[in-house]
């Protein structure tokens, strides 16, 4: 690199960098003194559009973190593998291997990078469990782990198998494919033990070339135009097997058959979708969207992104972080569109997310929870502007699939769109008078995270509130009691307490009785330790670092949370694959004995930690 702009600038102002790192995971999980130290280690580099940052095989200068701008990452063949934006890291894969780049990276626009030297990166890997876990489990933005070639075929099947009988008229088969938006059908016959035996496949190309092009009757049965006895693979095969067969045979549709039963179809479109779908690309599409409708088309792809990441065995905290990043991008784009529609705001404002978006824990099923803090200069004459502003953004979020909060905890509700002084009064009132409503509201608001606007409006409010709450023993006691209302679904004699009637009979709610009890524990630990992270997992790690809970208790609870959250996501992915809307309900007795036993053990850990907290013993050591 010879361009003067490419040379590292002098070390950046550490406080400025620390403020930025507080908004980036996993740095947001570091203790404050460690964060300040790390911030002083970063160098800064500003590059023009189209500049090469490094090329494959070259020595790496360090871990790169995008402060602003964009970067594309290419594999050894020059194929695009990632499009990165602000807060994305890259270069970690090479640093953890041999110090040389595994990919090529170059800017897509003028870009400012923060660069953490290799020695400091490795020091953090050794000292911070959260930091090591994030990057070693694939939390960075470089491709790793289960790529297309190493994925199992079962994780590539995009939908339940679609089929027709051998005597189905060609015209009817065409209608089935059109209505389902697919290009092929399995031609099957029923099996005595259930399921279907594959006789052949029929594709849109078959109907075009063998029926229309030859002037045959559209009523011809498909068995006369299908490809009989096609080559197949089992769902246990790898993506590389599909790639090799498609290339070798020149085919675009590959049926999957397990023990004689038709299990599904993998197509070239599925492979293309897998390679093209990433949170970075969705965020880029959101940023470029000109209309709310265009953004809604992007967010409609989130369930398939969830399916892909879960199938690639990406850790749950990375999956939910990347899905939340999309919600953040949608929100920021709507904020821009609102100002373009209504004109500049009359006074400074800040839009914040709470709930799962605030904690960066969104899954394939999320409503919206948000609020606005206005500058104290806001007066009655500004109400109409901010009411229209908030309505525009909340309506846009709803149109993009983030449905209105049933409890109306949204910025378009006047109560949650107030000047900073009113928000201070809210928090002080909840802490001073901890009735049940105050406890509920405080629980939600302790998960606030700024999304767009004047961040200074929240800079001191969080610290003030944590300090005041932690000093009020009555408030803390009420919050602890409130957190224990969500109990893990444990029954007697190693069983589960499932729903007893209705359509959810024999199921458990993996949100309210699974992750929420741990979320509540994390919030209490953050309150007790005055810890600023809002992400549940980051709170648990920070609680251990601050000795709020014992190392043994922290390890057990984190492991339990990982299992519960992972099984929740896997269940949602299975619903998406079956063509259903993801939800939070899981039938534990459909699991293997091994999985069911471990899930129950995880719930026992959570119950134990709740009991220890309720008895004022902290965490068992």
Coordinates of C-alpha atoms in Angstrom, one line a residue:
X1 CA 0.0 0.0 0.0
X2 CA 1.7 3.2 -1.2
X3 CA -1.1 5.8 -1.2
X4 CA -0.6 8.3 1.6
X5 CA -4.2 7.9 2.6
X6 CA -3.6 4.3 3.2
X7 CA -1.0 4.9 5.9
X8 CA -2.3 4.5 9.4
X9 CA -3.2 7.8 11.0
X10 CA -1.9 8.7 14.5
X11 CA -3.8 7.0 17.3
X12 CA -7.4 8.2 17.6
X13 CA -8.8 10.0 20.6
X14 CA -9.4 7.1 23.0
X15 CA -12.6 8.5 24.5
X16 CA -14.1 9.0 21.0
X17 CA -13.2 5.4 20.0
X18 CA -14.5 4.0 23.3
X19 CA -17.8 5.7 22.7
X20 CA -18.0 4.0 19.3
X21 CA -16.9 0.6 20.7
X22 CA -19.7 0.7 23.3
X23 CA -22.1 0.3 20.4
X24 CA -20.3 -2.7 18.9
X25 CA -20.4 -6.3 20.1
X26 CA -18.4 -7.9 21.6
X27 CA -16.6 -4.7 22.8
X28 CA -19.8 -3.7 24.6
X29 CA -19.3 -6.7 27.0
X30 CA -15.8 -5.5 28.1
X31 CA -15.4 -3.9 31.6
X32 CA -15.2 -0.2 31.4
X33 CA -11.5 0.1 32.2
X34 CA -10.7 -2.7 29.7
X35 CA -12.7 -0.9 27.1
X36 CA -10.8 2.3 27.7
X37 CA -7.5 0.4 27.4
X38 CA -8.6 -1.3 24.2
X39 CA -9.8 1.9 22.7
X40 CA -6.3 3.4 23.0
X41 CA -4.8 0.5 21.0
X42 CA -6.7 1.2 17.8
X43 CA -5.2 3.1 14.9
X44 CA -7.3 4.8 12.2
X45 CA -7.1 4.5 8.4
X46 CA -9.1 6.4 5.9
X47 CA -9.3 5.0 2.4
X48 CA -11.0 6.1 -0.9
X49 CA -13.5 4.0 -2.7
X50 CA -12.0 1.1 -4.6
X51 CA -8.9 0.8 -2.4
X52 CA -7.5 -2.6 -1.6
X53 CA -7.1 -3.1 2.1
X54 CA -5.3 -6.4 1.8
X55 CA -5.2 -9.3 -0.6
X56 CA -5.3 -13.0 0.0
X57 CA -2.0 -14.4 1.4
X58 CA -0.7 -11.0 2.5
X59 CA 0.4 -10.4 6.1
X60 CA -2.4 -8.7 8.1
X61 CA -1.9 -5.4 9.9
X62 CA -4.5 -6.3 12.5
X63 CA -8.3 -6.8 13.1
X64 CA -10.3 -4.2 11.0
X65 CA -13.4 -2.6 12.3
X66 CA -15.5 -0.4 9.9
X67 CA -16.4 2.9 11.5
X68 CA -18.0 4.3 8.4
X69 CA -18.2 3.3 4.8
X70 CA -18.3 -0.1 3.1
X71 CA -16.0 -3.1 2.4
X72 CA -16.4 -6.1 0.1
X73 CA -14.7 -9.3 0.9
X74 CA -13.7 -11.7 -2.0
X75 CA -12.5 -15.3 -1.9
X76 CA -9.4 -16.6 -3.6
X77 CA -11.2 -16.8 -6.9
X78 CA -12.4 -13.2 -6.8
X79 CA -16.0 -14.2 -5.9
X80 CA -17.9 -11.9 -3.6
X81 CA -18.5 -13.5 -0.2
X82 CA -19.4 -10.5 2.0
X83 CA -20.5 -6.9 1.8
X84 CA -19.7 -5.2 5.1
X85 CA -20.8 -1.9 6.6
X86 CA -20.3 0.1 9.8
X87 CA -19.6 -1.9 13.0
X88 CA -18.6 -5.0 11.0
X89 CA -15.2 -6.6 11.7
X90 CA -13.0 -8.5 9.3
X91 CA -9.5 -10.0 9.1
X92 CA -9.9 -12.2 12.3
X93 CA -9.8 -15.5 10.4
X94 CA -6.3 -14.9 9.1
X95 CA -5.1 -13.5 12.5
X96 CA -6.3 -16.7 14.3
X97 CA -4.6 -18.9 11.8
X98 CA -1.2 -17.8 10.5
X99 CA -1.3 -14.0 10.4
X100 CA -2.0 -13.9 6.7
X101 CA -5.2 -12.9 5.0
X102 CA -7.6 -15.7 3.9
X103 CA -9.5 -13.3 1.7
X104 CA -9.2 -10.1 -0.3
X105 CA -10.8 -6.9 1.1
X106 CA -11.4 -3.6 -0.6
X107 CA -13.5 -0.5 0.0
X108 CA -16.8 0.1 -1.9
X109 CA -16.9 3.8 -0.9
X110 CA -14.7 6.2 1.1
X111 CA -14.2 4.3 4.3
X112 CA -12.8 4.9 7.8
X113 CA -11.3 1.8 9.5
X114 CA -10.2 1.2 13.0
X115 CA -7.3 -1.2 13.2
X116 CA -6.5 -3.3 16.3
X117 CA -2.9 -4.6 16.1
X118 CA -2.4 -8.4 16.0
X119 CA -0.8 -8.5 19.5
X120 CA -3.7 -6.6 21.0
X121 CA -6.3 -8.8 19.2
X122 CA -4.6 -12.0 20.5
X123 CA -4.4 -10.5 24.0
X124 CA -8.2 -9.9 24.0
X125 CA -8.8 -13.4 22.7
X126 CA -6.8 -14.8 25.7
X127 CA -8.3 -12.4 28.3
X128 CA -11.9 -12.0 27.3
X129 CA -14.1 -15.1 27.1
X130 CA -16.9 -13.1 25.4
X131 CA -14.4 -11.7 22.8
X132 CA -13.0 -15.1 22.1
X133 CA -16.4 -16.8 21.9
X134 CA -17.6 -14.2 19.5
X135 CA -14.8 -14.5 17.0
X136 CA -14.1 -18.2 17.4
X137 CA -17.8 -19.1 16.8
X138 CA -18.1 -17.0 13.7
X139 CA -19.1 -13.7 15.1
X140 CA -17.0 -11.8 12.7
X141 CA -18.0 -11.0 9.2
X142 CA -15.7 -13.3 7.3
X143 CA -17.0 -16.6 6.1
X144 CA -16.1 -19.6 8.1
X145 CA -17.4 -22.9 9.4
X146 CA -20.2 -24.5 7.5
X147 CA -20.2 -22.9 4.0
X148 CA -22.3 -24.2 1.1
X149 CA -20.0 -27.1 0.3
X150 CA -19.9 -28.4 3.9
X151 CA -23.6 -27.9 4.8
X152 CA -25.9 -30.9 5.0
X153 CA -28.4 -31.2 2.2
X154 CA -31.2 -31.3 4.9
X155 CA -30.3 -27.7 5.7
X156 CA -30.5 -26.6 2.1
X157 CA -34.0 -27.9 1.4
X158 CA -36.0 -24.6 1.2
X159 CA -39.5 -26.0 1.6
X160 CA -41.5 -29.1 2.2
X161 CA -41.6 -31.5 -0.7
X162 CA -44.1 -30.7 -3.5
X163 CA -45.4 -33.5 -5.6
X164 CA -48.1 -34.8 -7.9
X165 CA -49.4 -38.2 -9.0
X166 CA -48.3 -39.8 -12.2
X167 CA -51.6 -39.3 -13.9
X168 CA -51.8 -35.6 -13.2
X169 CA -52.4 -33.6 -16.4
X170 CA -49.5 -31.5 -17.5
X171 CA -51.6 -28.3 -17.4
X172 CA -52.5 -29.0 -13.7
X173 CA -48.8 -29.7 -12.9
X174 CA -48.0 -26.3 -14.4
X175 CA -50.7 -24.6 -12.3
X176 CA -49.3 -26.3 -9.1
X177 CA -45.8 -25.0 -9.9
X178 CA -47.0 -21.5 -10.7
X179 CA -49.1 -21.2 -7.5
X180 CA -46.2 -22.4 -5.4
X181 CA -43.6 -20.4 -7.1
X182 CA -41.4 -23.4 -7.9
X183 CA -39.9 -24.8 -11.1
X184 CA -40.2 -28.6 -10.5
X185 CA -42.4 -31.3 -8.9
X186 CA -41.7 -34.7 -7.7
X187 CA -43.9 -37.3 -9.4
X188 CA -44.8 -39.8 -6.7
X189 CA -47.0 -42.7 -5.5
X190 CA -48.1 -43.4 -1.9
X191 CA -46.1 -45.8 0.2
X192 CA -47.9 -48.3 2.4
X193 CA -46.1 -47.1 5.6
X194 CA -46.6 -43.5 4.9
X195 CA -44.8 -41.0 2.7
X196 CA -44.3 -41.1 -1.1
X197 CA -42.0 -43.0 -3.4
X198 CA -40.4 -41.0 -6.1
X199 CA -41.1 -42.1 -9.7
X200 CA -39.6 -39.1 -11.5
X201 CA -39.5 -35.3 -11.7
X202 CA -41.2 -32.8 -14.0
X203 CA -39.9 -29.3 -14.5
X204 CA -41.1 -26.1 -16.2
X205 CA -38.5 -26.9 -18.9
X206 CA -40.1 -30.3 -19.4
X207 CA -43.5 -28.8 -19.9
X208 CA -42.2 -26.2 -22.3
X209 CA -40.0 -28.5 -24.3
X210 CA -42.0 -31.7 -24.3
X211 CA -45.5 -30.4 -24.3
X212 CA -45.8 -26.9 -25.7
X213 CA -42.9 -27.1 -28.2
X214 CA -44.2 -30.4 -29.5
X215 CA -47.9 -29.3 -29.7
X216 CA -49.0 -32.0 -27.3
X217 CA -52.3 -32.0 -25.5
X218 CA -52.0 -30.0 -22.2
X219 CA -54.0 -32.9 -20.6
X220 CA -51.2 -35.4 -21.2
X221 CA -50.3 -37.1 -17.9
X222 CA -47.0 -36.1 -16.5
X223 CA -45.6 -39.6 -16.4
X224 CA -45.3 -39.3 -20.2
X225 CA -43.1 -36.2 -20.1
X226 CA -41.3 -36.5 -16.8
X227 CA -37.7 -37.6 -16.2
X228 CA -38.1 -41.1 -14.8
X229 CA -35.8 -42.5 -12.1
X230 CA -33.7 -39.4 -11.7
X231 CA -30.4 -39.3 -9.8
X232 CA -31.0 -38.6 -6.1
X233 CA -29.2 -37.9 -2.9
X234 CA -30.0 -38.5 0.7
X235 CA -30.6 -35.6 3.1
X236 CA -27.4 -36.6 4.9
X237 CA -25.2 -35.7 1.9
X238 CA -23.2 -32.5 1.7
X239 CA -23.6 -29.4 -0.4
X240 CA -20.5 -30.4 -2.2
X241 CA -22.2 -33.6 -3.4
X242 CA -25.0 -31.5 -4.9
X243 CA -22.6 -29.1 -6.6
X244 CA -20.6 -32.0 -8.1
X245 CA -23.7 -33.9 -9.4
X246 CA -25.2 -30.7 -10.9
X247 CA -22.0 -29.9 -12.7
X248 CA -21.3 -33.4 -13.8
X249 CA -24.9 -34.2 -15.0
X250 CA -25.8 -30.7 -16.2
X251 CA -28.9 -30.6 -14.1
X252 CA -30.6 -27.9 -12.1
X253 CA -33.0 -29.9 -9.9
X254 CA -31.9 -32.7 -7.6
X255 CA -34.5 -34.7 -5.6
X256 CA -33.7 -35.8 -2.1
X257 CA -34.8 -39.3 -1.1
X258 CA -34.4 -40.9 2.4
X259 CA -35.0 -44.6 2.8
X260 CA -37.1 -44.7 -0.3
X261 CA -39.2 -41.7 0.7
X262 CA -39.3 -38.4 -1.3
X263 CA -37.9 -35.8 1.2
X264 CA -37.7 -32.6 -1.0
X265 CA -35.9 -30.9 -3.9
X266 CA -32.8 -28.8 -4.0
X267 CA -32.4 -26.5 -7.0
X268 CA -29.8 -24.2 -8.5
X269 CA -32.0 -21.3 -7.2
X270 CA -31.6 -22.7 -3.7
X271 CA -27.9 -22.7 -4.0
X272 CA -27.8 -19.2 -5.5
X273 CA -30.1 -17.9 -2.7
X274 CA -27.8 -19.5 -0.1
X275 CA -24.7 -17.8 -1.5
X276 CA -26.5 -14.4 -2.0
X277 CA -28.3 -14.2 1.3
X278 CA -26.6 -12.5 4.2
X279 CA -27.4 -9.9 6.8
X280 CA -24.9 -7.5 5.1
X281 CA -26.7 -7.8 1.8
X282 CA -30.1 -7.3 3.4
X283 CA -28.9 -4.2 5.2
X284 CA -27.5 -2.8 2.0
X285 CA -30.8 -3.5 0.3
X286 CA -32.6 -1.7 3.1
X287 CA -30.2 1.3 2.9
X288 CA -30.9 1.6 -0.8
X289 CA -34.7 1.1 -0.5
X290 CA -36.6 4.1 -1.8
X291 CA -40.0 3.1 -0.4
X292 CA -41.4 1.3 2.6
X293 CA -42.7 -1.4 0.2
X294 CA -39.2 -2.0 -1.0
X295 CA -38.0 -2.5 2.6
X296 CA -40.9 -4.8 3.3
X297 CA -39.7 -7.0 0.4
X298 CA -36.3 -7.2 2.0
X299 CA -37.5 -8.0 5.5
X300 CA -39.7 -10.8 4.0
X301 CA -36.4 -12.6 3.4
X302 CA -35.4 -12.7 7.1
X303 CA -37.0 -16.1 7.8
X304 CA -34.9 -17.6 5.1
X305 CA -31.8 -15.9 6.5
X306 CA -32.7 -17.4 9.9
X307 CA -33.0 -20.8 8.2
X308 CA -29.7 -20.4 6.5
X309 CA -27.8 -19.3 9.6
X310 CA -29.3 -21.9 11.9
X311 CA -28.5 -24.5 9.2
X312 CA -24.9 -23.3 9.2
X313 CA -24.8 -23.8 13.0
X314 CA -24.0 -20.1 13.6
X315 CA -24.2 -19.5 17.4
X316 CA -27.6 -18.1 18.6
X317 CA -26.1 -14.8 19.8
X318 CA -24.7 -14.1 16.4
X319 CA -28.0 -15.1 14.6
X320 CA -30.1 -12.8 16.8
X321 CA -27.5 -10.0 16.5
X322 CA -27.5 -10.1 12.7
X323 CA -31.3 -10.2 12.6
X324 CA -31.5 -7.3 14.9
X325 CA -29.0 -5.4 12.8
X326 CA -31.5 -5.6 10.0
X327 CA -34.2 -4.1 12.2
X328 CA -31.8 -1.4 13.2
X329 CA -31.1 -0.6 9.5
X330 CA -34.9 -0.5 8.7
X331 CA -35.5 1.8 11.7
X332 CA -32.7 4.2 10.6
X333 CA -33.9 4.2 7.0
X334 CA -37.4 5.1 8.2
X335 CA -36.0 7.9 10.4
X336 CA -34.3 9.3 7.3
X337 CA -37.4 9.0 5.3
X338 CA -39.5 10.7 8.0
X339 CA -37.2 13.7 8.0
X340 CA -37.2 13.8 4.2
X341 CA -41.0 13.7 4.3
X342 CA -41.6 16.2 7.2
X343 CA -38.5 18.4 7.0
X344 CA -35.7 18.8 9.6
X345 CA -36.7 18.4 13.3
X346 CA -37.3 21.6 15.2
X347 CA -35.3 20.3 18.2
X348 CA -32.8 17.4 18.7
X349 CA -34.3 14.0 19.3
X350 CA -33.2 10.4 20.0
X351 CA -35.0 7.2 18.8
X352 CA -34.4 4.2 21.1
X353 CA -35.3 0.5 20.8
X354 CA -36.3 -1.6 23.9
X355 CA -37.4 -5.2 24.2
X356 CA -35.7 -7.8 22.1
X357 CA -34.4 -5.1 19.6
X358 CA -32.9 -3.2 22.4
X359 CA -31.2 -6.3 23.7
X360 CA -30.1 -7.3 20.1
X361 CA -32.0 -10.6 20.5
X362 CA -34.5 -10.6 17.7
X363 CA -35.5 -13.8 16.1
X364 CA -37.8 -14.7 13.2
X365 CA -40.8 -13.4 15.2
X366 CA -40.6 -9.8 16.6
X367 CA -43.0 -7.0 17.3
X368 CA -41.8 -3.4 17.8
X369 CA -40.9 -1.7 21.1
X370 CA -39.5 1.8 20.9
X371 CA -39.6 5.3 22.3
X372 CA -38.3 8.8 21.7
X373 CA -36.4 11.2 24.0
X374 CA -36.8 14.8 22.9
X375 CA -34.5 17.7 23.9
X376 CA -35.8 19.7 26.8
X377 CA -36.2 22.6 24.3
X378 CA -39.3 20.8 22.9
X379 CA -42.5 22.6 23.6
X380 CA -46.2 22.2 22.7
X381 CA -45.7 23.8 19.4
X382 CA -43.4 20.9 18.4
X383 CA -45.9 18.1 19.3
X384 CA -47.6 17.9 15.9
X385 CA -44.2 17.4 14.1
X386 CA -43.0 14.6 16.4
X387 CA -46.4 12.9 16.5
X388 CA -46.3 12.7 12.7
X389 CA -42.6 11.7 12.8
X390 CA -43.2 8.8 15.2
X391 CA -46.4 7.7 13.4
X392 CA -44.4 7.5 10.1
X393 CA -41.7 5.3 11.6
X394 CA -44.0 3.0 13.6
X395 CA -46.3 2.5 10.6
X396 CA -43.3 1.8 8.4
X397 CA -42.0 -0.8 10.9
X398 CA -45.4 -2.5 11.0
X399 CA -45.5 -2.6 7.2
X400 CA -42.0 -4.3 7.3
X401 CA -43.3 -7.0 9.6
X402 CA -42.4 -5.5 13.0
X403 CA -46.0 -5.4 14.1
X404 CA -47.4 -2.8 16.5
X405 CA -46.7 -3.5 20.2
X406 CA -49.9 -4.9 21.8
X407 CA -49.1 -2.8 24.9
X408 CA -48.6 0.3 22.8
X409 CA -45.1 0.8 24.0
X410 CA -44.1 2.7 20.9
X411 CA -42.9 6.2 20.2
X412 CA -46.2 7.0 18.5
X413 CA -47.9 6.8 21.9
X414 CA -47.5 10.2 23.5
X415 CA -46.4 8.8 26.8
X416 CA -43.3 7.3 25.2
X417 CA -42.4 10.4 23.3
X418 CA -41.3 13.0 25.8
X419 CA -38.5 15.5 26.7
X420 CA -35.5 14.2 28.6
X421 CA -36.6 15.9 31.9
X422 CA -39.9 13.9 31.7
X423 CA -38.0 10.7 31.1
X424 CA -35.9 11.4 34.2
X425 CA -39.1 11.8 36.2
X426 CA -40.4 8.5 34.8
X427 CA -37.4 6.6 36.0
X428 CA -37.2 8.3 39.3
X429 CA -40.9 7.7 39.9
X430 CA -40.7 4.0 39.0
X431 CA -37.7 3.5 41.4
X432 CA -39.3 5.5 44.2
X433 CA -42.7 3.8 43.9
X434 CA -42.1 0.2 42.7
X435 CA -45.7 -0.9 42.2
X436 CA -46.3 -3.8 39.7
X437 CA -46.8 -1.4 36.8
X438 CA -43.6 0.5 37.6
X439 CA -41.7 -2.8 37.8
X440 CA -42.9 -3.9 34.4
X441 CA -42.1 -0.5 32.8
X442 CA -38.7 -0.3 34.4
X443 CA -37.9 -3.9 33.2
X444 CA -38.6 -2.8 29.6
X445 CA -36.9 0.5 29.8
X446 CA -33.7 -1.0 31.4
X447 CA -33.2 -2.6 27.9
X448 CA -33.1 0.7 26.0
X449 CA -30.6 1.1 23.2
X450 CA -30.1 4.2 21.0
X451 CA -30.8 3.7 17.3
X452 CA -30.7 7.1 15.7
X453 CA -30.6 10.8 16.6
X454 CA -28.7 12.7 19.3
X455 CA -27.1 10.1 21.4
X456 CA -26.1 12.6 24.0
X457 CA -29.8 12.6 25.2
X458 CA -29.2 9.1 26.6
X459 CA -25.6 9.4 27.5
X460 CA -26.1 10.0 31.3
X461 CA -29.6 8.9 31.8
X462 CA -28.7 5.2 31.8
X463 CA -25.9 5.6 34.3
X464 CA -28.0 7.9 36.6
X465 CA -30.9 5.4 36.5
X466 CA -28.7 2.3 37.2
X467 CA -27.1 4.1 40.1
X468 CA -30.4 5.3 41.6
X469 CA -32.0 1.9 41.2
X470 CA -29.1 -0.1 42.7
X471 CA -29.1 2.1 45.8
X472 CA -32.8 1.6 46.4
X473 CA -33.0 -1.8 48.2
X474 CA -36.9 -1.8 48.1
X475 CA -36.9 -1.3 44.3
X476 CA -34.3 -4.0 43.8
X477 CA -36.3 -6.5 46.0
X478 CA -39.5 -5.7 44.0
X479 CA -37.6 -6.2 40.7
X480 CA -36.2 -9.5 41.9
X481 CA -39.7 -10.7 42.9
X482 CA -41.1 -9.6 39.6
X483 CA -38.3 -11.4 37.7
X484 CA -39.2 -14.7 39.4
X485 CA -42.7 -14.7 38.0
X486 CA -41.5 -16.3 34.7
X487 CA -40.7 -19.9 35.7
X488 CA -39.0 -22.5 33.6
X489 CA -41.5 -25.2 32.5
X490 CA -40.5 -28.0 34.9
X491 CA -42.9 -30.7 35.9
X492 CA -42.6 -33.5 38.3
X493 CA -40.3 -36.5 38.0
X494 CA -38.2 -35.2 35.1
X495 CA -41.1 -34.0 33.0
X496 CA -42.1 -30.7 31.5
X497 CA -45.0 -28.4 32.5
X498 CA -46.6 -28.1 29.1
X499 CA -49.7 -26.3 27.9
X500 CA -52.7 -28.4 29.0
X501 CA -55.3 -27.5 26.4
X502 CA -56.0 -25.8 23.1
X503 CA -53.9 -25.8 19.9
X504 CA -50.6 -25.5 22.0
X505 CA -51.4 -28.6 24.1
X506 CA -48.3 -30.6 25.1
X507 CA -46.0 -27.7 24.0
X508 CA -43.9 -25.2 26.0
X509 CA -43.3 -21.5 25.3
X510 CA -39.6 -21.2 24.6
X511 CA -39.8 -17.4 24.9
X512 CA -41.9 -16.7 28.0
X513 CA -40.8 -19.9 29.9
X514 CA -37.4 -20.4 28.2
X515 CA -35.4 -17.3 27.4
X516 CA -37.4 -14.7 29.3
X517 CA -36.4 -16.1 32.8
X518 CA -32.7 -15.8 31.8
X519 CA -33.3 -12.4 30.3
X520 CA -34.9 -11.3 33.7
X521 CA -31.9 -12.7 35.6
X522 CA -29.5 -10.9 33.4
X523 CA -31.3 -7.6 33.9
X524 CA -31.2 -8.1 37.7
X525 CA -27.5 -8.9 37.6
X526 CA -26.9 -5.7 35.5
X527 CA -28.9 -3.7 38.1
X528 CA -27.0 -5.2 41.0
X529 CA -23.7 -4.5 39.4
X530 CA -24.6 -1.3 37.7
X531 CA -23.6 -2.9 34.4
X532 CA -24.3 -1.1 31.2
X533 CA -24.7 -3.9 28.6
X534 CA -28.3 -4.6 27.5
X535 CA -27.7 -7.9 25.7
X536 CA -28.6 -10.8 27.9
X537 CA -25.5 -12.9 27.2
X538 CA -23.2 -9.8 27.5
X539 CA -24.9 -9.1 30.9
X540 CA -24.2 -12.6 32.1
X541 CA -20.5 -12.4 31.1
X542 CA -20.2 -8.9 32.6
X543 CA -21.9 -10.1 35.8
X544 CA -19.2 -12.8 36.2
X545 CA -16.4 -10.3 35.5
X546 CA -17.9 -7.9 38.1
X547 CA -18.3 -10.8 40.6
X548 CA -22.1 -10.3 40.8
X549 CA -22.4 -14.1 40.3
X550 CA -19.8 -16.8 40.8
X551 CA -17.7 -18.1 38.0
X552 CA -19.3 -21.6 38.3
X553 CA -22.8 -20.1 38.4
X554 CA -22.1 -17.9 35.4
X555 CA -20.7 -20.8 33.4
X556 CA -23.7 -23.0 34.1
X557 CA -26.2 -20.2 33.4
X558 CA -24.5 -19.2 30.1
X559 CA -24.4 -22.8 29.0
X560 CA -28.1 -23.3 29.9
X561 CA -29.0 -20.1 28.1
X562 CA -27.1 -21.1 25.0
X563 CA -28.9 -24.4 24.9
X564 CA -32.4 -22.9 25.4
X565 CA -31.9 -20.0 22.9
X566 CA -30.4 -22.4 20.3
X567 CA -33.3 -24.9 20.6
X568 CA -35.7 -22.0 20.2
X569 CA -34.0 -20.8 17.0
X570 CA -33.8 -24.4 15.7
X571 CA -37.5 -24.8 16.2
X572 CA -38.3 -21.6 14.4
X573 CA -36.0 -22.7 11.5
X574 CA -37.9 -26.0 11.3
X575 CA -41.2 -24.2 11.1
X576 CA -39.9 -21.9 8.3
X577 CA -38.7 -25.0 6.4
X578 CA -42.1 -26.6 6.7
X579 CA -43.7 -23.5 5.2
X580 CA -45.2 -22.2 8.5
X581 CA -44.7 -18.9 10.3
X582 CA -42.1 -19.1 13.1
X583 CA -43.3 -19.1 16.6
X584 CA -42.0 -19.8 20.1
X585 CA -43.8 -23.1 20.9
X586 CA -41.9 -26.4 21.0
X587 CA -43.2 -29.9 21.7
X588 CA -40.6 -31.4 24.0
X589 CA -41.8 -34.9 23.6
X590 CA -41.0 -34.7 19.8
X591 CA -37.3 -34.3 20.8
X592 CA -34.9 -37.2 21.2
X593 CA -34.5 -38.5 24.7
X594 CA -31.0 -37.0 24.7
X595 CA -32.1 -33.5 23.6
X596 CA -35.1 -33.6 26.0
X597 CA -32.9 -34.5 28.9
X598 CA -30.4 -31.7 28.2
X599 CA -33.2 -29.2 27.8
X600 CA -34.7 -30.1 31.1
X601 CA -31.2 -29.9 32.8
X602 CA -30.9 -26.3 31.3
X603 CA -34.3 -25.4 32.8
X604 CA -33.1 -26.8 36.2
X605 CA -30.0 -24.6 36.1
X606 CA -32.3 -21.5 35.5
X607 CA -34.6 -22.5 38.3
X608 CA -31.6 -23.0 40.7
X609 CA -30.3 -19.5 39.8
X610 CA -33.7 -18.0 40.3
X611 CA -34.0 -19.7 43.7
X612 CA -30.5 -18.4 44.8
X613 CA -31.5 -14.9 43.7
X614 CA -34.8 -15.1 45.5
X615 CA -33.2 -16.1 48.7
X616 CA -30.6 -13.4 48.5
X617 CA -27.7 -15.8 48.0
X618 CA -26.5 -14.5 44.6
X619 CA -25.4 -17.5 42.6
X620 CA -24.3 -20.9 43.7
X621 CA -20.6 -21.4 43.5

